[in-house]
Coordinates of C-alpha atoms in Angstrom, one line a residue:
M1353 CA -4.8 -9.6 1.6
T1354 CA -4.3 -7.4 4.4
T1355 CA -3.3 -3.8 4.7
D1356 CA -1.6 -2.0 7.6
F1357 CA -1.6 1.6 8.6
G1358 CA 1.8 2.2 6.9
G1359 CA 1.5 1.3 3.3
K1360 CA -1.1 1.0 0.4
S1361 CA -3.3 -1.7 -1.1
Q1362 CA -1.9 -3.5 -4.2
N1363 CA -5.2 -3.8 -5.6
S1364 CA -5.4 -1.3 -8.5
N1365 CA -9.2 -1.2 -8.4
I1366 CA -9.4 0.1 -4.8
S1367 CA -8.0 3.4 -3.7
M1368 CA -7.1 3.4 0.1
K1369 CA -4.1 5.2 1.7
T1370 CA -3.8 4.0 5.0
P1371 CA -2.8 6.2 8.3
P1372 CA 0.6 5.7 9.9
V1373 CA 1.1 3.3 12.8
F1374 CA 0.8 5.6 15.7
Y1375 CA -3.0 5.6 14.7
S1376 CA -3.6 2.3 16.9
H1377 CA -1.6 3.2 19.7
F1378 CA -2.9 6.7 19.8
I1379 CA -6.5 5.4 20.0
I1380 CA -5.6 3.1 22.7
L1381 CA -3.8 5.9 24.8
F1382 CA -6.7 8.3 24.4
Q1383 CA -9.2 5.5 25.6
I1384 CA -7.2 5.2 28.9
F1385 CA -7.0 9.0 29.3
C1386 CA -10.8 9.4 28.8
H1387 CA -11.5 6.4 31.4
G1388 CA -9.0 8.2 34.0
V1389 CA -11.1 11.3 33.2
L1390 CA -14.4 9.7 33.7
L1391 CA -13.1 8.2 37.2
V1392 CA -12.1 11.7 38.4
S1393 CA -15.1 13.3 37.1
F1394 CA -17.4 11.0 39.3
V1395 CA -16.1 13.0 42.3
S1396 CA -15.3 16.4 40.8
L1397 CA -17.6 17.4 37.8
P1398 CA -20.8 19.1 38.9
F1399 CA -24.1 17.2 38.3
R1400 CA -25.5 19.6 35.8
Y1401 CA -22.8 18.5 33.6
W1402 CA -23.7 15.1 33.4
I1403 CA -26.9 15.7 31.6
P1404 CA -25.1 16.8 28.4
A1405 CA -22.6 14.2 29.2
L1406 CA -25.0 11.4 29.0
A1407 CA -26.9 13.0 26.1
M1408 CA -23.7 13.0 24.0
Y1409 CA -23.1 9.6 24.8
C1410 CA -26.6 8.5 23.5
F1411 CA -25.7 10.6 20.3
I1412 CA -22.3 9.0 19.5
N1413 CA -22.9 5.7 20.5
G1414 CA -26.6 5.1 19.8
L1415 CA -26.5 6.8 16.5
G1416 CA -22.8 6.7 15.5
I1417 CA -21.7 3.2 16.7
V1418 CA -24.8 1.3 17.1
C1419 CA -27.0 2.5 14.3
G1420 CA -24.2 3.6 12.2
Y1421 CA -20.9 1.9 12.4
H1422 CA -22.4 -1.4 13.5
R1423 CA -25.9 -2.1 11.8
L1424 CA -25.4 -0.1 8.9
I1425 CA -21.9 0.2 7.6
S1426 CA -20.6 -3.2 9.1
H1427 CA -23.8 -5.2 8.4
K1428 CA -25.8 -3.4 5.9
S1429 CA -28.7 -4.5 7.8
Y1430 CA -30.9 -1.6 6.9
K1431 CA -31.1 1.2 4.2
T1432 CA -31.1 5.2 5.0
K1433 CA -30.4 8.1 3.2
W1434 CA -28.4 9.2 6.6
K1435 CA -25.4 6.8 5.9
N1436 CA -22.8 9.6 5.6
V1437 CA -24.2 11.6 8.6
L1438 CA -24.0 8.6 10.9
S1439 CA -20.5 7.7 9.8
V1440 CA -19.3 11.1 10.9
I1441 CA -21.1 11.0 14.2
G1442 CA -19.5 7.5 14.6
C1443 CA -16.1 9.1 14.1
M1444 CA -16.7 11.3 17.3
A1445 CA -16.4 7.9 19.3
V1446 CA -13.0 7.9 18.4
Q1447 CA -12.9 4.2 17.7
G1448 CA -11.2 4.6 14.3
S1449 CA -12.8 5.2 10.9
P1450 CA -15.8 3.5 9.7
L1451 CA -13.8 1.5 7.2
V1452 CA -11.5 0.3 10.1
W1453 CA -14.3 -0.4 12.5
A1454 CA -16.2 -2.4 9.8
G1455 CA -13.1 -4.3 8.7
L1456 CA -12.2 -5.4 12.1
H1457 CA -16.0 -6.4 13.0
R1458 CA -16.5 -8.4 9.9
A1459 CA -13.2 -10.1 10.9
H1460 CA -14.8 -10.8 14.4
H1461 CA -17.8 -12.4 12.8
A1462 CA -15.7 -14.3 10.2
Y1463 CA -13.4 -15.7 12.9
S1464 CA -15.5 -15.4 16.0
D1465 CA -13.7 -16.8 19.2
T1466 CA -10.8 -18.1 17.2
D1467 CA -7.3 -17.0 17.3
K1468 CA -8.0 -14.8 14.2
D1469 CA -10.7 -13.0 16.1
P1470 CA -9.5 -9.4 16.6
H1471 CA -11.2 -9.0 20.0
T1472 CA -12.1 -12.3 21.5
P1473 CA -11.6 -12.9 25.3
S1474 CA -11.5 -16.7 24.8
K1475 CA -8.1 -17.0 25.7
H1476 CA -6.9 -13.5 26.6
W1477 CA -9.8 -11.4 28.6
W1478 CA -7.7 -8.2 27.7
K1479 CA -7.9 -8.8 24.2
A1480 CA -11.7 -7.7 24.3
L1481 CA -10.4 -4.3 25.8
M1482 CA -7.5 -3.5 23.5
S1483 CA -8.3 -5.0 20.1
P1484 CA -5.7 -3.5 17.5
V1485 CA -6.8 -1.2 14.8
N1486 CA -3.6 -1.2 13.0
K1487 CA -4.2 -4.2 10.4
I1488 CA -7.3 -5.0 8.7
E1489 CA -7.8 -7.7 5.7
L1490 CA -8.9 -6.0 2.8
K1491 CA -11.3 -8.6 1.5
F1492 CA -13.6 -7.6 4.2
V1493 CA -13.8 -3.6 3.2
K1494 CA -13.9 -3.7 -0.5
D1495 CA -17.1 -2.0 -0.6
L1496 CA -15.9 0.5 1.7
A1497 CA -12.8 1.1 0.1
R1498 CA -14.6 2.0 -3.2
D1499 CA -16.8 4.4 -1.5
K1500 CA -15.5 8.1 -2.0
F1501 CA -16.9 9.3 1.2
Q1502 CA -15.6 6.4 3.2
Q1503 CA -12.1 7.1 1.8
I1504 CA -12.1 10.6 2.8
L1505 CA -13.0 9.9 6.3
H1506 CA -10.3 7.0 6.4
R1507 CA -7.7 9.0 5.0
Y1508 CA -8.1 11.9 7.2
Y1509 CA -9.4 10.4 10.3
M1510 CA -6.7 11.9 12.5
W1511 CA -6.9 15.4 11.1
G1512 CA -10.5 15.4 11.7
F1513 CA -9.9 14.2 15.4
V1514 CA -7.5 17.1 15.8
G1515 CA -9.9 19.6 14.3
Y1516 CA -12.9 18.4 16.4
Y1517 CA -11.1 18.5 19.8
L1518 CA -9.2 22.0 19.2
A1519 CA -12.8 23.3 18.5
L1520 CA -14.2 21.7 21.4
F1521 CA -11.5 23.2 23.5
W1522 CA -11.5 26.7 22.0
F1523 CA -15.2 27.2 22.3
L1524 CA -16.2 25.3 25.5
S1525 CA -15.3 25.6 29.1
I1526 CA -13.3 22.9 30.6
E1527 CA -16.0 21.5 32.4
M1528 CA -18.1 21.3 29.2
F1529 CA -15.4 20.0 27.2
I1530 CA -14.8 17.0 29.5
A1531 CA -18.6 16.5 29.8
V1532 CA -19.3 16.4 25.9
G1533 CA -15.7 15.5 24.6
L1534 CA -14.1 13.0 26.9
I1535 CA -16.8 11.2 29.3
P1536 CA -19.1 10.1 26.2
V1537 CA -15.8 8.7 24.6
S1538 CA -15.2 6.7 27.9
L1539 CA -18.7 5.5 28.1
T1540 CA -18.9 4.4 24.5
W1541 CA -15.7 2.3 24.8
I1542 CA -17.2 1.0 28.1
A1543 CA -20.4 -0.3 26.4
V1544 CA -18.3 -1.9 23.3
H1545 CA -16.0 -3.5 25.7
S1546 CA -18.9 -4.8 27.8
V1547 CA -20.3 -6.5 24.7
N1548 CA -17.0 -7.9 23.7
L1549 CA -16.0 -9.2 27.0
F1550 CA -19.0 -10.3 28.7
C1551 CA -21.1 -11.5 25.9
H1552 CA -18.3 -13.8 24.4
F1553 CA -17.1 -15.0 27.9
K1554 CA -16.9 -18.9 27.7
S1555 CA -19.7 -18.7 25.1
L1556 CA -21.9 -16.6 23.2
Q1557 CA -24.6 -14.9 25.6
N1558 CA -27.3 -12.5 25.6
I1559 CA -27.1 -10.1 28.6
S1560 CA -30.2 -8.0 29.1
I1561 CA -28.5 -5.4 31.4
I1562 CA -25.8 -4.8 28.7
S1563 CA -28.6 -4.3 26.0
W1564 CA -30.2 -1.8 28.1
L1565 CA -27.1 0.4 28.6
S1566 CA -25.8 -0.2 25.1
F1567 CA -29.0 0.4 22.8
G1568 CA -29.7 -3.5 22.4
E1569 CA -26.0 -4.6 21.7
G1570 CA -26.2 -7.0 24.6
Y1571 CA -28.5 -9.4 22.7
H1572 CA -25.3 -10.6 21.3
S1573 CA -25.9 -14.4 20.8
N1574 CA -29.0 -13.3 18.6
H1575 CA -26.9 -11.1 16.6
H1576 CA -24.3 -13.7 15.7
A1577 CA -27.1 -16.0 14.8
N1578 CA -28.6 -13.6 12.2
P1579 CA -26.1 -10.8 11.7
G1580 CA -27.9 -9.2 8.9
R1581 CA -30.9 -8.5 10.8
H1582 CA -31.1 -4.8 12.3
R1583 CA -33.2 -5.9 15.5
F1584 CA -31.2 -8.1 18.1
G1585 CA -34.0 -8.5 20.6
D1586 CA -37.3 -7.2 22.0
I1587 CA -36.1 -4.4 24.1
D1588 CA -33.7 -3.0 21.5
L1589 CA -33.4 0.9 21.5
G1590 CA -30.9 0.9 18.6
A1591 CA -33.6 -0.9 16.4
T1592 CA -36.3 1.4 17.5
V1593 CA -34.4 4.4 16.5
I1594 CA -33.5 2.7 13.0
E1595 CA -37.4 1.8 12.6
K1596 CA -38.8 5.2 13.7
Y1597 CA -36.1 7.6 12.4
L1598 CA -33.7 6.2 10.0
T1599 CA -35.5 4.2 7.4

């Protein structure tokens, strides 16, 4: 059974109202916009703003996506009392709700490098960069669809996005808005795309330099061999954060 962003699940045991179809298109367009801002910022944004930009990247990617969306919510590779907090931080990366992200990622593991893989580069390299977020298979997210907090994040994701960015724009200078609101989103997408594209190029690979820049995600062959393990490799900053601060 699949559900797209225009209907409701027909499973009466699961309450999951899905966002409208523009959700997927909007995320892709916002991603492109953030990449453009990043390129312009390299030559126009003063150096002092890059420190909060990189700190925010570590916050939303390291905690939100790597420790939260990926290793906790998608794979349940560890237990923590901070699940809801990590879910909210992950929303700040503008990669969809935790339910959507986990649904696509679980499908990626189930159908890895086949035609049904939502972001394999095996036939079309661009698929690793523009994977759709407008359709998920309900069988992959039944646990999250029964979670009341995850339902709320999923149902009101776009409203949360609007509120978050209005608050940033209202309270921050334009330079700081770019530094903490746009650049980290671009960097996080680059990290995710690097894993999807290069670590799956021709065959599954472990790429150390990507791991260093993405909190251990580049040990991707190791991860696919044992997706339920929270540590992917020896130099795995995401796993270190989990072990020292989250469990």
